[in-house]
CSV table of C-alpha atoms in Angstrom, one decimal:
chain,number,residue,atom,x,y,z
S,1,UNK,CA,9.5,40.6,-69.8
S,2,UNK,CA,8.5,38.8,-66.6
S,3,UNK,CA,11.1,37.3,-64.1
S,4,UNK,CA,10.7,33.5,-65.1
S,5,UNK,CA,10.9,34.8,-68.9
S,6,UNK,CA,14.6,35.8,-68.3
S,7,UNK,CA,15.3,32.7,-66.5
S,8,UNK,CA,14.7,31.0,-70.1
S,9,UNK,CA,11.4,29.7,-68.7
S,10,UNK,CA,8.1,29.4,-70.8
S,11,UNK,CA,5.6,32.0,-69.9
S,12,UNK,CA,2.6,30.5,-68.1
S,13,UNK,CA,-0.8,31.1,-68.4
S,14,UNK,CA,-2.7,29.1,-65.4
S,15,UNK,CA,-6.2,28.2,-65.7
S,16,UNK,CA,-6.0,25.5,-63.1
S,17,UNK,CA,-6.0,27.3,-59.9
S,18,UNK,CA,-4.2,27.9,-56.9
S,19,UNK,CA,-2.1,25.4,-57.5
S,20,UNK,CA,1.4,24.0,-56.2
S,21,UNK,CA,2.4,22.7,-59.0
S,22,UNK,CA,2.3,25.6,-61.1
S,23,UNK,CA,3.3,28.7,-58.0
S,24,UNK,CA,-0.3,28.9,-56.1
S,25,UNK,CA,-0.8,32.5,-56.2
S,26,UNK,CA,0.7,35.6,-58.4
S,27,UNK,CA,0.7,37.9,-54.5
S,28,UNK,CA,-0.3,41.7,-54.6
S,29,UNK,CA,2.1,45.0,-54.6
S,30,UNK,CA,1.2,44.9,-50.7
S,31,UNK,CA,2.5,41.1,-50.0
S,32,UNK,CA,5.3,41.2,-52.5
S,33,UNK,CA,6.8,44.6,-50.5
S,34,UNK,CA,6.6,42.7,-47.5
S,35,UNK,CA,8.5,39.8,-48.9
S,36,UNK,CA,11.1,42.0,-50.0
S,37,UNK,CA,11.5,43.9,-46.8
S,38,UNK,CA,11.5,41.4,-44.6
S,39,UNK,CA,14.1,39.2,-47.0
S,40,UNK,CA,16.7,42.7,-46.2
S,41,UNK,CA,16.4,42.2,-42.6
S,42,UNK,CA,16.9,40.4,-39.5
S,43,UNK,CA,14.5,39.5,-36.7
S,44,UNK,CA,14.3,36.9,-33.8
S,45,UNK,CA,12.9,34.0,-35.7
S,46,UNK,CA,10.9,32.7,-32.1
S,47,UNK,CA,9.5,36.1,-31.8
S,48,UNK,CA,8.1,36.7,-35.0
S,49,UNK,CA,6.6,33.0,-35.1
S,50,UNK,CA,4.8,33.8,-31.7
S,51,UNK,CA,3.7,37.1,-32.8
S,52,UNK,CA,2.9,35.5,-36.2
S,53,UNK,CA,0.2,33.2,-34.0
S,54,UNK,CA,-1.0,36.6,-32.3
S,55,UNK,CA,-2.3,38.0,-35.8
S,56,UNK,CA,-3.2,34.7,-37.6
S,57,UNK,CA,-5.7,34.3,-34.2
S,58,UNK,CA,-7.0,38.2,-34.7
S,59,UNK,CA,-7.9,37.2,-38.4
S,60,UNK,CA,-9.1,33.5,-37.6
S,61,UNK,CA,-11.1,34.1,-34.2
S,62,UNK,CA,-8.7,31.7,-32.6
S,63,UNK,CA,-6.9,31.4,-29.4
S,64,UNK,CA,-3.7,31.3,-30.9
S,65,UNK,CA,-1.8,30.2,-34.4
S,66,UNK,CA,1.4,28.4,-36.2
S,67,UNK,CA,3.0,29.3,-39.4
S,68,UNK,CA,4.2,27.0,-41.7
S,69,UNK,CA,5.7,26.4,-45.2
S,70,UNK,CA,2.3,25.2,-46.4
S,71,UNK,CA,-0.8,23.4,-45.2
S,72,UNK,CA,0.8,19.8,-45.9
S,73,UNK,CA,3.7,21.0,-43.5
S,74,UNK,CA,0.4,21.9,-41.1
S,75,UNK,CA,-1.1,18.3,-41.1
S,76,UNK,CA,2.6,16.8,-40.0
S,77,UNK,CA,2.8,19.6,-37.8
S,78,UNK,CA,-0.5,19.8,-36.1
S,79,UNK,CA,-0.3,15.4,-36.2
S,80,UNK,CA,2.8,15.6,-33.9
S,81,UNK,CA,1.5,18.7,-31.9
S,82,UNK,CA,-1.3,16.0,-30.4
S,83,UNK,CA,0.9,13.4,-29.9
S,84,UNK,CA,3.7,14.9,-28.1
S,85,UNK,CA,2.0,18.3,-26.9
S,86,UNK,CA,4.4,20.1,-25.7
S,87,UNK,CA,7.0,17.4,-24.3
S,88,UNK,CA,10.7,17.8,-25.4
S,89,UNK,CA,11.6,14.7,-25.6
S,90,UNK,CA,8.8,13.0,-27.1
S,91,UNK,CA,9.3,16.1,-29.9
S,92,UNK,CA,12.6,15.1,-30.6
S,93,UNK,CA,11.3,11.4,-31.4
S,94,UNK,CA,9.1,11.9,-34.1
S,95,UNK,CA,8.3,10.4,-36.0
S,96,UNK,CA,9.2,7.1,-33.8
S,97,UNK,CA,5.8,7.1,-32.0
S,98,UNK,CA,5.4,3.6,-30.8
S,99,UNK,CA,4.1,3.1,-27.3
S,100,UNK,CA,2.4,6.3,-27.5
S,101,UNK,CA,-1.2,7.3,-28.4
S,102,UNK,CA,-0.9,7.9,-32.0
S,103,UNK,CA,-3.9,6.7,-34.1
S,104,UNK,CA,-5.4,9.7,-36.4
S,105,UNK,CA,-8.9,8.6,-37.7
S,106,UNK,CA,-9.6,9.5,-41.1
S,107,UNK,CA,-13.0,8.4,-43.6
S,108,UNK,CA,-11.4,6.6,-46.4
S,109,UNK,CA,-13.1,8.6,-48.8
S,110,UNK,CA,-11.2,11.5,-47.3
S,111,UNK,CA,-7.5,9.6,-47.9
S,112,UNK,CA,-6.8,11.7,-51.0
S,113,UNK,CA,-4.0,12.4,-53.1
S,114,UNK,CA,-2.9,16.0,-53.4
S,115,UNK,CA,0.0,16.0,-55.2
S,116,UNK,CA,1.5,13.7,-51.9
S,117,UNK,CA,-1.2,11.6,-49.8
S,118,UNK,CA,-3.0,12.5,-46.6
S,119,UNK,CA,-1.9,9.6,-45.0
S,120,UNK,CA,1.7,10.5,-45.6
S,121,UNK,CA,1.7,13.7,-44.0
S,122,UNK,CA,-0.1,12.2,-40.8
S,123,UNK,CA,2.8,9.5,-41.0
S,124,UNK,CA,5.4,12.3,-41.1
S,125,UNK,CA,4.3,14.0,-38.1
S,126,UNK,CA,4.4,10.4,-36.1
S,127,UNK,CA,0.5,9.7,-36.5
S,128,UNK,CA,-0.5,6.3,-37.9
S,129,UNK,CA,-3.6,7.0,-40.5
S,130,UNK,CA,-6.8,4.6,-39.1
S,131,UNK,CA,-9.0,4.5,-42.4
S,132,UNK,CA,-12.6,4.4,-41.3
S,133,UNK,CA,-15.5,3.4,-43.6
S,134,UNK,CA,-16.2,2.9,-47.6
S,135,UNK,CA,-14.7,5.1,-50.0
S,136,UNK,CA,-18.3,6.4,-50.8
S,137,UNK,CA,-20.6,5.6,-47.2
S,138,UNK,CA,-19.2,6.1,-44.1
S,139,UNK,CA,-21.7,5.2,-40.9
S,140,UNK,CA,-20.9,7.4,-37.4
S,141,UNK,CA,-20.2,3.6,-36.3
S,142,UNK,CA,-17.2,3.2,-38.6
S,143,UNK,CA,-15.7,6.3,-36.4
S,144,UNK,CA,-17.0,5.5,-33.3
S,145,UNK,CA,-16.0,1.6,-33.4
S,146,UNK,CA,-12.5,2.7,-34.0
S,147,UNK,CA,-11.7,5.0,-31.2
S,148,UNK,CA,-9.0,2.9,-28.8
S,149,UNK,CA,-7.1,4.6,-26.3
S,150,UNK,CA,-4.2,4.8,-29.0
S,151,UNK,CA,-6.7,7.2,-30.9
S,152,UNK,CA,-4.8,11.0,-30.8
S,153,UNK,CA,-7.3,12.9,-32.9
S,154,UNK,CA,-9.7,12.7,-36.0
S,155,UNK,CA,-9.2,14.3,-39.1
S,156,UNK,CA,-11.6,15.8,-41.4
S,157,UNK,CA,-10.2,17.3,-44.9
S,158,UNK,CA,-12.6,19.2,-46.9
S,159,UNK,CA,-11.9,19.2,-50.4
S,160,UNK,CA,-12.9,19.0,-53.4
S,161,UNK,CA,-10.6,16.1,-53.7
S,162,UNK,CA,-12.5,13.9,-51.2
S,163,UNK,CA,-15.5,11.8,-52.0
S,164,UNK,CA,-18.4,14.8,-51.7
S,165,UNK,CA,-21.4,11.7,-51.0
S,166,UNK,CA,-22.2,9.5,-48.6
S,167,UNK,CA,-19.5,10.2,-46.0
S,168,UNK,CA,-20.1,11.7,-42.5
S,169,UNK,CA,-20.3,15.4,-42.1
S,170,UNK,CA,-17.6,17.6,-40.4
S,171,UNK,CA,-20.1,18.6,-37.3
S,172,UNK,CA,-20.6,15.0,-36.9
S,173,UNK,CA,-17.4,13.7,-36.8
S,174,UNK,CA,-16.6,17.0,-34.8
S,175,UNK,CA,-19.2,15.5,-32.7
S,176,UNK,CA,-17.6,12.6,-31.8
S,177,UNK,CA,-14.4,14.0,-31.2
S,178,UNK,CA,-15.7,16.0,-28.5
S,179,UNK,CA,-17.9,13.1,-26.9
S,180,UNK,CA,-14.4,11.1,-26.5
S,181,UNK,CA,-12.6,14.0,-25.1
S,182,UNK,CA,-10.4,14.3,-28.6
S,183,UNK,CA,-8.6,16.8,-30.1
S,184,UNK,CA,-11.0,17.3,-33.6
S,185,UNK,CA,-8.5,18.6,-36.7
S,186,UNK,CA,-9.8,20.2,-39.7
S,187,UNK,CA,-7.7,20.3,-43.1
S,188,UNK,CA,-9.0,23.2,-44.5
S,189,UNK,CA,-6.4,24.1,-47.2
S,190,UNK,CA,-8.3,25.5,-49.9
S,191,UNK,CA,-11.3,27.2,-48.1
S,192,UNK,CA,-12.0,30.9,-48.3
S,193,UNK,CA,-13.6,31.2,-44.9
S,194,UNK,CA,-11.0,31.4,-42.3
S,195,UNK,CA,-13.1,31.6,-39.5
S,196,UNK,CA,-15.4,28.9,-40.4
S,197,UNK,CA,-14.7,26.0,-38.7
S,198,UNK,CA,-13.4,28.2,-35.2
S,199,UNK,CA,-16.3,28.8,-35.0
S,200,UNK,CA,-17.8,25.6,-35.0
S,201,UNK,CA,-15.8,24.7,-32.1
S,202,UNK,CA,-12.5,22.6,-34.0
S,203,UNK,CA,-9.5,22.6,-32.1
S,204,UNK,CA,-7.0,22.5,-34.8
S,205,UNK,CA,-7.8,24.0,-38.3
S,206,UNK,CA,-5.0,24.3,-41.2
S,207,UNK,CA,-5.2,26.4,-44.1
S,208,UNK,CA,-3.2,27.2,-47.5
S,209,UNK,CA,-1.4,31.1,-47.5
S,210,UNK,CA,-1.0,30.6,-51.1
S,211,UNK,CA,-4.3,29.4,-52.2
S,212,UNK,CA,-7.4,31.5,-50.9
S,213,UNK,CA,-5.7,33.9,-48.8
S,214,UNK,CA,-3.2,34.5,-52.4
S,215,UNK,CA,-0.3,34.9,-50.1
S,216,UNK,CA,3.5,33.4,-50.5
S,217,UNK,CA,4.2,29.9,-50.5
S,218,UNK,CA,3.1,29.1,-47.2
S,219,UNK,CA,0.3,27.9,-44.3
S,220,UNK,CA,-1.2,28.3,-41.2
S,221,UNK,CA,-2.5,26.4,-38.4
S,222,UNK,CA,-4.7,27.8,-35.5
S,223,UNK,CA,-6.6,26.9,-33.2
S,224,UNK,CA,-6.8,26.2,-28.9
S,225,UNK,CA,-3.7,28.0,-27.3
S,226,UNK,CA,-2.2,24.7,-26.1
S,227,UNK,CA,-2.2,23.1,-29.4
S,228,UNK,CA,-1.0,26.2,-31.1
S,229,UNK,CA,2.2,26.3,-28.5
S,230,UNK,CA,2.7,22.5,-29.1
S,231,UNK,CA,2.6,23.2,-33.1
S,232,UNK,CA,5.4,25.9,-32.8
S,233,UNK,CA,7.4,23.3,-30.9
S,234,UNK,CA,7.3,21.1,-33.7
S,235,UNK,CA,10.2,23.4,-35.0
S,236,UNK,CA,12.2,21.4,-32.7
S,237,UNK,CA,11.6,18.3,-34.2
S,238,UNK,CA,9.8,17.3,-37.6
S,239,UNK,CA,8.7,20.8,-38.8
S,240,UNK,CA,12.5,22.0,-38.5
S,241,UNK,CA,13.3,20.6,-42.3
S,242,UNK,CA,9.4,22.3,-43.3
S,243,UNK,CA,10.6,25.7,-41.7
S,244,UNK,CA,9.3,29.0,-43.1
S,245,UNK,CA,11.6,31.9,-43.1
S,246,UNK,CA,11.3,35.2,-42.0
S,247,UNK,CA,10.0,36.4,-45.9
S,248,UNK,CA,7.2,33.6,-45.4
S,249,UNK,CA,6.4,34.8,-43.1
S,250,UNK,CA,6.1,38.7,-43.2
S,251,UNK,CA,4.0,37.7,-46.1
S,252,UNK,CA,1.5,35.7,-44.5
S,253,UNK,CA,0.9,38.4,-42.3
S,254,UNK,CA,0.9,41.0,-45.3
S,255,UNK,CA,-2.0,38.7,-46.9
S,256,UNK,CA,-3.9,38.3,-43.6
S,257,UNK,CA,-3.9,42.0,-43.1
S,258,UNK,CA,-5.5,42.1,-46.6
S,259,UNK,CA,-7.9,39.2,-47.0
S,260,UNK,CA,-10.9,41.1,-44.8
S,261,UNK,CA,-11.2,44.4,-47.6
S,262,UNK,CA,-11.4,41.5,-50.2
S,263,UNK,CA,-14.2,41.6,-52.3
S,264,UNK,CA,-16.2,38.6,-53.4
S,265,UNK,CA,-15.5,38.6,-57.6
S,266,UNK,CA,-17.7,35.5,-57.9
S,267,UNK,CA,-20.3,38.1,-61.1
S,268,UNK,CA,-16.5,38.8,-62.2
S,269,UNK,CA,-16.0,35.4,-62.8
S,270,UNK,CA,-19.1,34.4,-64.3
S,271,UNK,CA,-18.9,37.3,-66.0
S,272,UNK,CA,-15.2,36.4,-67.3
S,273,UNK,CA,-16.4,32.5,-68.0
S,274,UNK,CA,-19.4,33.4,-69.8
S,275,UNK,CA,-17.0,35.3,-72.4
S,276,UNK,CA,-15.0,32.5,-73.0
S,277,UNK,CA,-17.7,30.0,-73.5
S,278,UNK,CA,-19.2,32.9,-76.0
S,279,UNK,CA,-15.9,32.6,-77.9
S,280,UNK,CA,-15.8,28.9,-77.7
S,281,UNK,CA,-19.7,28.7,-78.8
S,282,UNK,CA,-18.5,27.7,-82.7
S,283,UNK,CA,-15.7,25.5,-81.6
S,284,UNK,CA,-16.1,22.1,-83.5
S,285,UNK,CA,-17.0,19.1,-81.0
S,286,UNK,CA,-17.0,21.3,-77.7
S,287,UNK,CA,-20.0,21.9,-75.4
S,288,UNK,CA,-19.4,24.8,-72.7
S,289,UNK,CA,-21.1,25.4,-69.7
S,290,UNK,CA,-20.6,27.4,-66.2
S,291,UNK,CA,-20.4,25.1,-62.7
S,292,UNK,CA,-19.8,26.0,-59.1
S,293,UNK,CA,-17.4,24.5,-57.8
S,294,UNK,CA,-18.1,20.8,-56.6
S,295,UNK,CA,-17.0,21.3,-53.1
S,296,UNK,CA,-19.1,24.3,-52.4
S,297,UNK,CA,-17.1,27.6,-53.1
S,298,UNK,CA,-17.5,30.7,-54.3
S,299,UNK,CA,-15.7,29.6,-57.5
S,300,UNK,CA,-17.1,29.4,-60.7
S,301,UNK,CA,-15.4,27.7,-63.9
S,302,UNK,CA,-16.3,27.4,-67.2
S,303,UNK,CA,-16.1,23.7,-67.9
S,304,UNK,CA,-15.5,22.4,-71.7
S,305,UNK,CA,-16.7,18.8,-73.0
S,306,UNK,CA,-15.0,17.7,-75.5
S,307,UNK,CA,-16.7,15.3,-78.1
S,308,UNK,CA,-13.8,13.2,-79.7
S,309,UNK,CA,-15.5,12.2,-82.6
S,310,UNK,CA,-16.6,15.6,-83.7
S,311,UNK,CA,-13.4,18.1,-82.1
S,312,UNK,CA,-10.9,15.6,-84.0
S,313,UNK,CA,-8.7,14.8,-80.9
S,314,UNK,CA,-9.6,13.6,-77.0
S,315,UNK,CA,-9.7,16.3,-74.3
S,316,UNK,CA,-6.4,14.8,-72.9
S,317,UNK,CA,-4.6,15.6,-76.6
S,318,UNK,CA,-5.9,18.9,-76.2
S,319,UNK,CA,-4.4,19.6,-73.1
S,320,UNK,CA,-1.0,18.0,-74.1
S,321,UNK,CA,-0.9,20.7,-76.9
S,322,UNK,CA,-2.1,23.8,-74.7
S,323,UNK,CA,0.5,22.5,-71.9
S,324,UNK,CA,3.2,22.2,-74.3
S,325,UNK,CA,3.2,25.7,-76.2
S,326,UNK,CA,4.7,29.1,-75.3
S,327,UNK,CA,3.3,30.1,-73.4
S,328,UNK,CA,2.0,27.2,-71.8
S,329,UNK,CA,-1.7,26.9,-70.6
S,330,UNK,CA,-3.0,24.8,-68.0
S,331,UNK,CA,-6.3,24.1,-67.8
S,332,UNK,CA,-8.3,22.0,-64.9
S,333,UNK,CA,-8.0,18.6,-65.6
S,334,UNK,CA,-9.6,16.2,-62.7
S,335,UNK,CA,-11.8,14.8,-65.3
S,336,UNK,CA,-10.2,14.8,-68.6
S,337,UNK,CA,-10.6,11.1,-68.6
S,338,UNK,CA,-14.1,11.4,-69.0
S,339,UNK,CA,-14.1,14.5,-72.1
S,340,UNK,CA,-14.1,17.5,-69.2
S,341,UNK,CA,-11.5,20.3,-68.6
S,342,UNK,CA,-12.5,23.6,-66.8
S,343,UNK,CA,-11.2,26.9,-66.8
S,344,UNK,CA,-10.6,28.6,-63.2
S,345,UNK,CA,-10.8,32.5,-63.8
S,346,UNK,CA,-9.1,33.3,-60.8
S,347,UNK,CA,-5.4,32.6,-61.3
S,348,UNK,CA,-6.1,34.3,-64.8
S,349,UNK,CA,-4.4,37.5,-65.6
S,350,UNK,CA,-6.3,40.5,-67.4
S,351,UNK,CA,-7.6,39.4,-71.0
S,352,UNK,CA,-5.8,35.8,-70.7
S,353,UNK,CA,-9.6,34.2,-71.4
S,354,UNK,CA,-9.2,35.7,-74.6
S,355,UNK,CA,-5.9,34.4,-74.8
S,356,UNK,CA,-7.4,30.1,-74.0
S,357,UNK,CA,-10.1,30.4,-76.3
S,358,UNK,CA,-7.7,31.8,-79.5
S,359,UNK,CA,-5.4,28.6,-78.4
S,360,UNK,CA,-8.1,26.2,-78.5
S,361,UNK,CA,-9.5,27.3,-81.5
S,362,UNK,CA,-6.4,27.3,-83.0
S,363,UNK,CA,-5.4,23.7,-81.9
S,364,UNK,CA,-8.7,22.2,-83.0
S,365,UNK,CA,-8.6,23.6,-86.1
S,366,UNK,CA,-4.8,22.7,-87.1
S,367,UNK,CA,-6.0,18.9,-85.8
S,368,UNK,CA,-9.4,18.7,-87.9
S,369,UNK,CA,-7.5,19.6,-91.0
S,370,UNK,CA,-4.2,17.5,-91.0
């Protein structure tokens, strides 16, 4: 019986992704020792967070790098960091930032909702979010025009969340940031390349631990050496309520350590997707079909239409019943207003495609014959 099992909690079968909401990542033997160990001992808290910086810059190509609780902690964080550097007293303001250089430019299409907002998180670390553009076409203009000498950084967040069309480019916002002398900070929560956008020259990049890297519930910023010494000073000011203990820590290291020998599974998962969509193929009103990802990845989902008029209930009412059963399946659902859900394979367990397709079979048919 799993652990949330004898809590009296439903057994989950996640379909969705690395997601928040539902734990982000199940960790490996390797990670989940370290968590353990580390949870049975003691260590200098400072030490371990500057060492911590030593190996997330060995595995990022970075000067230096910050641990945190998770990348939302990292966009308060790393907001502060290049407001205050590494002042004392101005970290023990935030987030009261008035009088001080503290505009963070954003493209409105990139002002996204996460399960809290961007903006938010830039307001929580003292930054005041400066909305640039349309929603869907953003000029370099729109940036450039609102660059005062309040401005204390631009921020780019790629995700699939954001608007994917018409908006500026990371190198050219990155551009622009370096042409005014500004510190250029990349949200890269989700992304599988951790060396990316180093190597493109940002100063500041944040990532998930418990997304791609499938470490605890945790983050990492890294970066230029000043900003990453500024970031750990954060802890004593706005990041001390987003702290991340000693366990959080050993693990992000643990999962760092790892990610390099990790193999790319992408034929696993078309491989895994194509089976369910075989299984699926006779399902009444459903049309199934394998897509990349939307922002880019490695990641490939099997997405399922569902025709109202033909599967007997909307693709919403399917994913009420699959969420409300035991165990409880969670499917993708950034379009079920529009008929779509999508599987992820790569929260899935061994066999648990097998499991989704026998459910929604199972639900359609109960609904086309009441």
């Amino acid at each position: 019986m799993s652990f949330f099992a004898q809590l009296g909690l439903r057994k989950v079968i996640n379909a969705s992704g690395k997601m928040t909401a539902l734990g982000a990542s199940a960790v490996s033997d390797e990670v989940a020792d370290a968590l353990k160990r580390a949870a049975q001992d003691y260590v200098d808290i400072d030490e371990m967070m500057e060492f911590a910086g030593s190996v997330i810059a060995e595995y990022t190509g970075a000067e230096d790098g910050c641990p945190t609780c998770g990348a939302a902690a990292g966009i308060a964080i790393a907001t502060a960091s290049v407001i205050t550097g590494k002042n004392l007293s101005l970290i023990e303001r935030m987030p009261d930032s008035e009088g001080l250089r503290n505009e963070v430019i954003i493209q409105k299409g990139q002002q996204v909702h996460f399960g809290a907002s961007i903006a938010q998180m830039v307001r929580i670390g003292g930054g005041k979010p400066i909305e640039v553009g349309n929603a869907n076409k953003v000029e370099p203009d729109h940036i450039e025009q609102a660059i005062t000498e309040k401005t204390a950084a631009l921020l780019y967040i790629k995700s699939h969340h954001a608007v994917q069309k018409g908006t500026q480019s990371l190198e050219t916002m990155m551009r622009i940031a370096k042409e005014h002398q500004l510190p250029f900070i990349v949200d890269a929560a989700a992304e599988e390349d951790f060396q990316a956008y180093i190597r493109m020259g940002a100063d500041i990049v944040i990532y998930s631990g418990g997304k791609a890297l499938e470490g605890p519930t945790s983050g990492l910023i890294c970066g230029k050496k000043k900003w990453m010494e500024a970031c750990r000073m954060q802890y004593k000011g706005v990041g001390r309520p987003m702290k991340v203990g000693k366990e959080g820590v050993a693990g992000l290291i643990a999962a760092l350590k790892q990610y390099p020998s990790k193999e790319d599974n992408g034929d696993e998962q078309i491989e895994r997707m194509t089976k369910l969509t075989e299984a699926l193929a006779d399902a009444k009103g459903l049309h199934c079909s394998i897509k990349q990802d939307e922002a880019g990845r490695a990641i490939y989902r099997a997405q399922i239409q569902v025709d109202a008029s033909k599967a007997g209930m909307t693709a919403a009412e399917l994913l009420h019943r699959l969420e409300s059963g035991n165990p409880a399946i969670f499917l993708r659902h950034h379009y079920v207003n529009v008929g779509i859900l999508s599987v992820d394979p790569r929260p899935l367990l061994k066999g648990q495609e097998d499991i989704i397709a026998s459910e929604i079979k199972r639900i359609l048919k109960e609904g086309q014959s009441s």
